[in-house]
Coordinates of C-alpha atoms in Angstrom, one line a residue:
X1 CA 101.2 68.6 154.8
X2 CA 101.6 72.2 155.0
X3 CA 103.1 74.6 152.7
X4 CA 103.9 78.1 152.6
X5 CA 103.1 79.4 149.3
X6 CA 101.9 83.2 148.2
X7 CA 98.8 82.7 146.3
X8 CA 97.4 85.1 143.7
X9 CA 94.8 85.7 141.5
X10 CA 95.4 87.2 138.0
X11 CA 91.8 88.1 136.2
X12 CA 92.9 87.6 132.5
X13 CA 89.9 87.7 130.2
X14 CA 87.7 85.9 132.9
X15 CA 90.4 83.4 133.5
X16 CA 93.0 82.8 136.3
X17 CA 96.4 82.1 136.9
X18 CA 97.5 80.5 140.1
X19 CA 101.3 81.4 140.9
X20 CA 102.8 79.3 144.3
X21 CA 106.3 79.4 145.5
X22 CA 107.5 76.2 144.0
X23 CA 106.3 76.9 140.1
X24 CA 103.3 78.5 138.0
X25 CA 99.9 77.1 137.6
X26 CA 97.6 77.6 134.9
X27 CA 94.4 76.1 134.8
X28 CA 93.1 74.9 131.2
X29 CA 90.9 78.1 130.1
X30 CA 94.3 80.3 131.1
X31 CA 96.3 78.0 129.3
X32 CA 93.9 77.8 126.2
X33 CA 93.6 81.9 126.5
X34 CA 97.2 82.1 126.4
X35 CA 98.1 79.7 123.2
X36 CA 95.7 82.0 121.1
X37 CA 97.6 85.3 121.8
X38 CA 100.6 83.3 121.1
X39 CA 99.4 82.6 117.6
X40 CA 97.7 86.1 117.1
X41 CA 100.8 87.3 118.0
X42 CA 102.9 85.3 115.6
X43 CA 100.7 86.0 112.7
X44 CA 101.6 89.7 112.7
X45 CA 102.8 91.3 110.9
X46 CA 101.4 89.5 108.4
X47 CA 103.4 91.0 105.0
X48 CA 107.0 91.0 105.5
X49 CA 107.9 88.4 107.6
X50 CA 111.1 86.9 107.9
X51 CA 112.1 90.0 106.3
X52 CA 115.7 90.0 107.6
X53 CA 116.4 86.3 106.3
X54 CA 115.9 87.9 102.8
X55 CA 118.6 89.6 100.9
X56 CA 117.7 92.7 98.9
X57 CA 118.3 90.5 95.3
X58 CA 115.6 87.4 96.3
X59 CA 113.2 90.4 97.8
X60 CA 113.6 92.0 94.3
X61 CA 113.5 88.8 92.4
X62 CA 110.0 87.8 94.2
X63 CA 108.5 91.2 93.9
X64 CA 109.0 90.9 90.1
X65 CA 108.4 87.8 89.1
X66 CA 105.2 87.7 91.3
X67 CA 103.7 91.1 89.3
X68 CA 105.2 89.7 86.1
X69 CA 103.1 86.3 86.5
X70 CA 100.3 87.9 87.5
X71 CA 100.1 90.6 84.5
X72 CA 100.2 87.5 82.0
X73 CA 97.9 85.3 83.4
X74 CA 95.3 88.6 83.1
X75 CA 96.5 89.5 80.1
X76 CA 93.4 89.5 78.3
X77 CA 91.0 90.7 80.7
X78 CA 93.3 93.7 81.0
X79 CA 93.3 94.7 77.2
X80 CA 89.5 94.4 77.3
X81 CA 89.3 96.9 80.3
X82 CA 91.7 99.3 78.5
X83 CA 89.3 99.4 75.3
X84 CA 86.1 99.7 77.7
X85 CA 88.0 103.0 78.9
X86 CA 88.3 104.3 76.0
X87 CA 85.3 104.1 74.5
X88 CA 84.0 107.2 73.8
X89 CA 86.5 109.2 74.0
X90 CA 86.7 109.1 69.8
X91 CA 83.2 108.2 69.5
X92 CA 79.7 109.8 69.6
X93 CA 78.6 108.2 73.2
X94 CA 75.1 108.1 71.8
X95 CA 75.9 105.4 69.2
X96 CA 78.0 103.8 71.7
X97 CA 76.2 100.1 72.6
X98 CA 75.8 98.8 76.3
X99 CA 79.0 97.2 76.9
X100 CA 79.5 93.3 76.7
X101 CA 82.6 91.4 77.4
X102 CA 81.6 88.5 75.7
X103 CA 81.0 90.7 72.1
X104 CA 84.2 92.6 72.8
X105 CA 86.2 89.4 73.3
X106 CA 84.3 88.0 69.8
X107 CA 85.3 90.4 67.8
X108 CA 89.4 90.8 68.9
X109 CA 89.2 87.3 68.1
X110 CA 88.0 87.7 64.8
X111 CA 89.8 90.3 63.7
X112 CA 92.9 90.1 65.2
X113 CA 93.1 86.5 66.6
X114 CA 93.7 85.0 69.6
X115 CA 97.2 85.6 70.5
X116 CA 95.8 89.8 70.3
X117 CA 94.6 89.2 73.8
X118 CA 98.5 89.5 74.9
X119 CA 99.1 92.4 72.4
X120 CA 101.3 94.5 74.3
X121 CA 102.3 92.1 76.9
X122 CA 105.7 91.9 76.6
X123 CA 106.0 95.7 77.4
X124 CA 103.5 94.9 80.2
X125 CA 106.2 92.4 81.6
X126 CA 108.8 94.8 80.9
X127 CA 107.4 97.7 83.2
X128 CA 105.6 94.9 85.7
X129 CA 109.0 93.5 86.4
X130 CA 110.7 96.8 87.8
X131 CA 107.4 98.2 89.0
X132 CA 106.2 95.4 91.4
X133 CA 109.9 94.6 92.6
X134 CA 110.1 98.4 93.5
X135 CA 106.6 98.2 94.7
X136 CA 107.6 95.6 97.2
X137 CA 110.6 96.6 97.9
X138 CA 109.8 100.1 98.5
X139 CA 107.0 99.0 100.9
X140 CA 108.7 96.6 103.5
X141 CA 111.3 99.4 103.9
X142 CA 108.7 102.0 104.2
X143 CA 106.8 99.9 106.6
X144 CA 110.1 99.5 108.6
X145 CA 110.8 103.1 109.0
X146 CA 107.1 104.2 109.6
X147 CA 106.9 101.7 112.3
X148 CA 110.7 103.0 113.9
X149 CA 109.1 106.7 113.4
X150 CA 106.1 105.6 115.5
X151 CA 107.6 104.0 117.7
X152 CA 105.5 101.0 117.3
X153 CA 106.4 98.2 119.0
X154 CA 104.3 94.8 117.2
X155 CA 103.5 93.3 120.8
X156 CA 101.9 96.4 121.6
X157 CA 98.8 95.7 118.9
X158 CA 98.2 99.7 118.8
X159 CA 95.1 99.4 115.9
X160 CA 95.5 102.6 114.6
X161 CA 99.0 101.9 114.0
X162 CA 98.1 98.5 112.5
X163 CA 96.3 100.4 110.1
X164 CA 98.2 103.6 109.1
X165 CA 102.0 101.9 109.1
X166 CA 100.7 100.0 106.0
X167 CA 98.3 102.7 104.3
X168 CA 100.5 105.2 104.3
X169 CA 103.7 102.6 103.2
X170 CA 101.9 101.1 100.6
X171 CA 101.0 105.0 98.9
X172 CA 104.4 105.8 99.2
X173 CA 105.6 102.5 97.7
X174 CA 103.2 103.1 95.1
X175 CA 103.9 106.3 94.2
X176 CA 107.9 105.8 94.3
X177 CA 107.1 102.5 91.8
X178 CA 105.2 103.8 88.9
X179 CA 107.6 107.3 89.3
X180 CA 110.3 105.2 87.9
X181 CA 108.4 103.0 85.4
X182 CA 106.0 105.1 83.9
X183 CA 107.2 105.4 80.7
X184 CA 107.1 101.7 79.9
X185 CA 103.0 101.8 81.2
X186 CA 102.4 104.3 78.5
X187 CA 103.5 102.4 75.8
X188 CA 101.9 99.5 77.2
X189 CA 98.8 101.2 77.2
X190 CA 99.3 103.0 74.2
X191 CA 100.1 99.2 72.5
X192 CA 97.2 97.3 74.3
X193 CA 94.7 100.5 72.9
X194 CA 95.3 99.8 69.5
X195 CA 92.6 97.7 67.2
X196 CA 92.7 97.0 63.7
X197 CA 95.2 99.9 62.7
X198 CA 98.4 99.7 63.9
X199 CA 100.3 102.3 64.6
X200 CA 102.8 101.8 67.1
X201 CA 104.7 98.3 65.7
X202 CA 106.3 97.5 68.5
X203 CA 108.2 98.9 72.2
X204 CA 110.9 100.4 70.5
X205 CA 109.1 101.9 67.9
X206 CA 106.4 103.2 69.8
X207 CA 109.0 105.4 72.0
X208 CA 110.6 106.7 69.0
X209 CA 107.4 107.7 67.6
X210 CA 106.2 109.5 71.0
X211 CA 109.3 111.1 71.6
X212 CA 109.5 112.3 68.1
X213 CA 105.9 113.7 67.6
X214 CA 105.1 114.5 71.2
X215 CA 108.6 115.0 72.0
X216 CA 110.5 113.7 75.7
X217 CA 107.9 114.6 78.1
X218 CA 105.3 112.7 75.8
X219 CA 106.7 109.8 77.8
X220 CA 105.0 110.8 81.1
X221 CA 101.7 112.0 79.1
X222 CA 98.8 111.6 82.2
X223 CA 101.1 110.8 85.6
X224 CA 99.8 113.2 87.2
X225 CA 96.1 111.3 87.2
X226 CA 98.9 108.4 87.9
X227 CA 100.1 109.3 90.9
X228 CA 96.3 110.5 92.4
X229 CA 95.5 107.5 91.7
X230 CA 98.3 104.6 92.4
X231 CA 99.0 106.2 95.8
X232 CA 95.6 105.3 97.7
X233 CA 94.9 102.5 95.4
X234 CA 98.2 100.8 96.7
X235 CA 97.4 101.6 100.0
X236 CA 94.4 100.3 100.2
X237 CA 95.5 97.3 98.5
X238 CA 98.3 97.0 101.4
X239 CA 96.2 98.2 104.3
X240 CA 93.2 96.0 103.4
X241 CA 95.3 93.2 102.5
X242 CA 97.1 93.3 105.8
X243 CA 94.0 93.4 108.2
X244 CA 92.4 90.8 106.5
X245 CA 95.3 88.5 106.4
X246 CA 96.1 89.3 110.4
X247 CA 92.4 88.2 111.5
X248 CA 92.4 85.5 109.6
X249 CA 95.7 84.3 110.8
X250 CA 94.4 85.1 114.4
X251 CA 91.2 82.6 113.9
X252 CA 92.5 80.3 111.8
X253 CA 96.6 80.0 112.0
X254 CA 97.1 76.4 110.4
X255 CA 95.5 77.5 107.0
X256 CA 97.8 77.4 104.4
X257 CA 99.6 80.8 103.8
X258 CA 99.4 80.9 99.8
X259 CA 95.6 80.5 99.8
X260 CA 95.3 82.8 102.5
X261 CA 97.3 85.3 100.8
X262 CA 95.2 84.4 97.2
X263 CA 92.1 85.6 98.9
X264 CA 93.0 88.2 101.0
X265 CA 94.9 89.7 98.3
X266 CA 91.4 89.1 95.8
X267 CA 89.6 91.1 98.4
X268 CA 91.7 93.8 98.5
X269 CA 92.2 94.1 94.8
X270 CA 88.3 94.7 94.7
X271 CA 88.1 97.5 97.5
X272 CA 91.2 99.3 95.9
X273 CA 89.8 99.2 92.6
X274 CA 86.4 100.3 93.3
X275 CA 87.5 103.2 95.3
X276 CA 90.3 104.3 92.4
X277 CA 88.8 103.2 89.3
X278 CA 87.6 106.5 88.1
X279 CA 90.8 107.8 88.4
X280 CA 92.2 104.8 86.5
X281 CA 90.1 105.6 83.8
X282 CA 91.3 109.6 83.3
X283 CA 94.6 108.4 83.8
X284 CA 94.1 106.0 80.5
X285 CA 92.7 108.8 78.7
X286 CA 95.1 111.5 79.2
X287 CA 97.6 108.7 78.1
X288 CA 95.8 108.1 74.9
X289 CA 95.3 112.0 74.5
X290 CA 97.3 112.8 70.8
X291 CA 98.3 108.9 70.1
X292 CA 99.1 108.0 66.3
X293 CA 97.9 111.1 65.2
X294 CA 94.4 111.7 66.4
X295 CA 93.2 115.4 67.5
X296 CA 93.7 116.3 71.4
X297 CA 90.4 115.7 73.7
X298 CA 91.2 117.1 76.9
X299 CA 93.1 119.9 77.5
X300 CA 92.0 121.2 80.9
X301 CA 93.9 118.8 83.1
X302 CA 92.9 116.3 86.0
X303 CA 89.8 118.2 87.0
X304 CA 88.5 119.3 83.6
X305 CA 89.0 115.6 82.4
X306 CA 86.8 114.4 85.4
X307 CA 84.6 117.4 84.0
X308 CA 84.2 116.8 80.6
X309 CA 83.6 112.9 80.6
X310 CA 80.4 113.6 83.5
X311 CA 79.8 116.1 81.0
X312 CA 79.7 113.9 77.9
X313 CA 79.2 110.7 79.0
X314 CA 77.7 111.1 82.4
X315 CA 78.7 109.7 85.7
X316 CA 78.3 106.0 84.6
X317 CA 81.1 107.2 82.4
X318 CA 83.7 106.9 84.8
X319 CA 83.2 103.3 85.4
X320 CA 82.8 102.4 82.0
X321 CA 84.8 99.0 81.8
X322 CA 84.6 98.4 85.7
X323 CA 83.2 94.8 84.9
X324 CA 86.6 93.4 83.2
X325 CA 89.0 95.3 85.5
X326 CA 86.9 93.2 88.5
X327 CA 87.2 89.8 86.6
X328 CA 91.0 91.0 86.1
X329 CA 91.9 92.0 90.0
X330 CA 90.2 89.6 91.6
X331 CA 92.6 86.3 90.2
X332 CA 95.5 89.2 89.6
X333 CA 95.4 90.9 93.0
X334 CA 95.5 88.0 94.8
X335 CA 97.9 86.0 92.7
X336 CA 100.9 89.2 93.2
X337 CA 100.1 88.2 96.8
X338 CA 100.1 84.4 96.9
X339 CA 103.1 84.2 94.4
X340 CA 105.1 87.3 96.5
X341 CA 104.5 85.7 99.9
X342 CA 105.3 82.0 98.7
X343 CA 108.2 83.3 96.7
X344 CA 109.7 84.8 99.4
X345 CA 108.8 81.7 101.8
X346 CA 110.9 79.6 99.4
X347 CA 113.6 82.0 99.0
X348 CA 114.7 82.4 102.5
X349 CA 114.6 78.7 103.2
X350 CA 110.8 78.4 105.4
X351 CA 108.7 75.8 104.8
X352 CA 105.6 77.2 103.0
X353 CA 102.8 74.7 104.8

């Protein structure tokens, strides 16, 4: 039997594809070579999908309830990072002893009880809620127009695009969050700070009091060191979170989303913090600087902060507390992540796997 067919050979990857007149033939390496771009190419991009599915309320909603959630299941380990920052800041570093968790966590019990873990927490839910819906929010829409500005196309798989569209989104969406929330973070910090003498008796009370002795502008006490520091640490957080999500998607697609997203989003939560932390800490201390009545510290700014803790306390200084605020982002981190995703999953009707 004779045919007339035009035969020819497509070198993809080491495979080939056979097209004749009468249909396409793929052999079984082509056709196993194809399914796995298919998937890779499903799996991205990896945050923000179904995107338009989602109206601007649920996207909201599951931005902040996931950073609400997250902030009270950490609770505790956050308070005890906030007093390891501030340790000598008050207090002769000489006398100060080698940091313990354990010892810390002893002695709120003792002396204030249990429930002192979530002192401050409702404030913390307060700002959370706003700040991670914004956060969100802010970011899939910053995503969208960085990758319209580009031009990036998601078939294309352009790396460098891969990895700026969500760096630089996730600074802006940082910065753009805690530029609208800050206040509430510096009660909350200013509340969380506080040991055996209270000052500040509650939210309410605690703006009155700021506004009153350190007057309006009290209120956004340190965001300059805020903003240095939320912008890369978001956009590492994003940027890491993103890659690692993508290959693992790529190698493994049937793995279940949430506990993909729970330890990517643990993962990133570690690189961001190790890279910001110091700046974390300066930030917490120019937020402190005057509270309930206690004489200024630094008055030199960003840089002569930095200066005067090396200075006094050496560079170990500015990772004092490093220990908690890892225990805190690994679970917290990836929780914002797992609960966001899912959330949003459930929200727009797709089955979660």
């Amino acid at each position: 039997m004779i045919m007339e067919a035009g035969v020819g050979v497509v070198v993809e990857g080491g495979q080939r594809a056979l097209k004749s007149a009468h249909g396409t033939v793929v052999d079984a390496g082509t056709r196993k070579f194809l399914q796995h771009q298919q998937q890779h190419d499903h799996s991205k991009p990896s945050l923000g999908p179904q995107q338009s599915q989602l109206g601007t309320l649920s996207q909201l909603l599951a931005g902040g309830i996931a950073g609400a959630f997250s902030k009270t299941c950490t609770a505790p380990l956050a308070r005890l990072t906030i007093l390891f920052q501030v340790q000598g800041m008050h207090s002769d570093v000489a006398t100060l002893s080698k940091a313990c968790i354990w010892r810390e966590a002893s002695r709120i019990i003792n002396e204030e009880g249990f429930r002192a873990f979530w002192k401050g927490n409702l404030v913390t839910i307060a700002h959370r809620l706003p700040y991670s819906s914004v956060n969100f929010y802010a970011y899939e829409h910053y995503k969208s127009w960085l990758q319209s500005f580009l031009g990036q196309v998601n078939q294309r798989g352009s790396t460098s695009a891969d990895v700026l569209v969500p760096f630089v989104g996730g600074g802006l969406a940082g910065i753009t969050a805690a530029s609208a929330t800050y206040p509430l973070d510096l009660v909350r910090t200013r509340l969380a700070a506080q040991r055996s003498t209270i000052y500040y008796r509650g939210v309410w009370h605690a703006f009155h009091t700021i506004c009153r002795e350190e007057g309006f502008l009290g209120l956004y006490k340190g965001l300059g060191a805020t903003l240095l520091g939320v912008g890369p640490s978001i956009a590492i957080s994003f940027s890491v979170f993103e890659s690692l999500k993508s290959s693992w998607q790529s190698e493994r697609p049937n793995d279940s989303t949430a506990m993909v997203s729970l330890a990517c989003g643990s993962l990133s939560g570690i690189a961001s913090s190790t890279a910001t932390f110091p700046i974390d800490l300066v930030r917490r201390r120019m937020q402190l600087e005057g509270a309930a009545g206690r004489a200024r510290v630094y008055n030199c700014g960003i840089l002569g902060t930095f200066r005067h803790i090396i200075q006094s306390e050496g560079f170990r200084g500015l990772y004092r507390g490093i220990l908690p605020e890892y225990y805190k982002v690994v679970p917290g981190v990836g929780i914002v992540f797992m609960t966001y995703e899912t959330l949003k999953m459930l929200l727009s009707g797709i089955p979660t796997s």
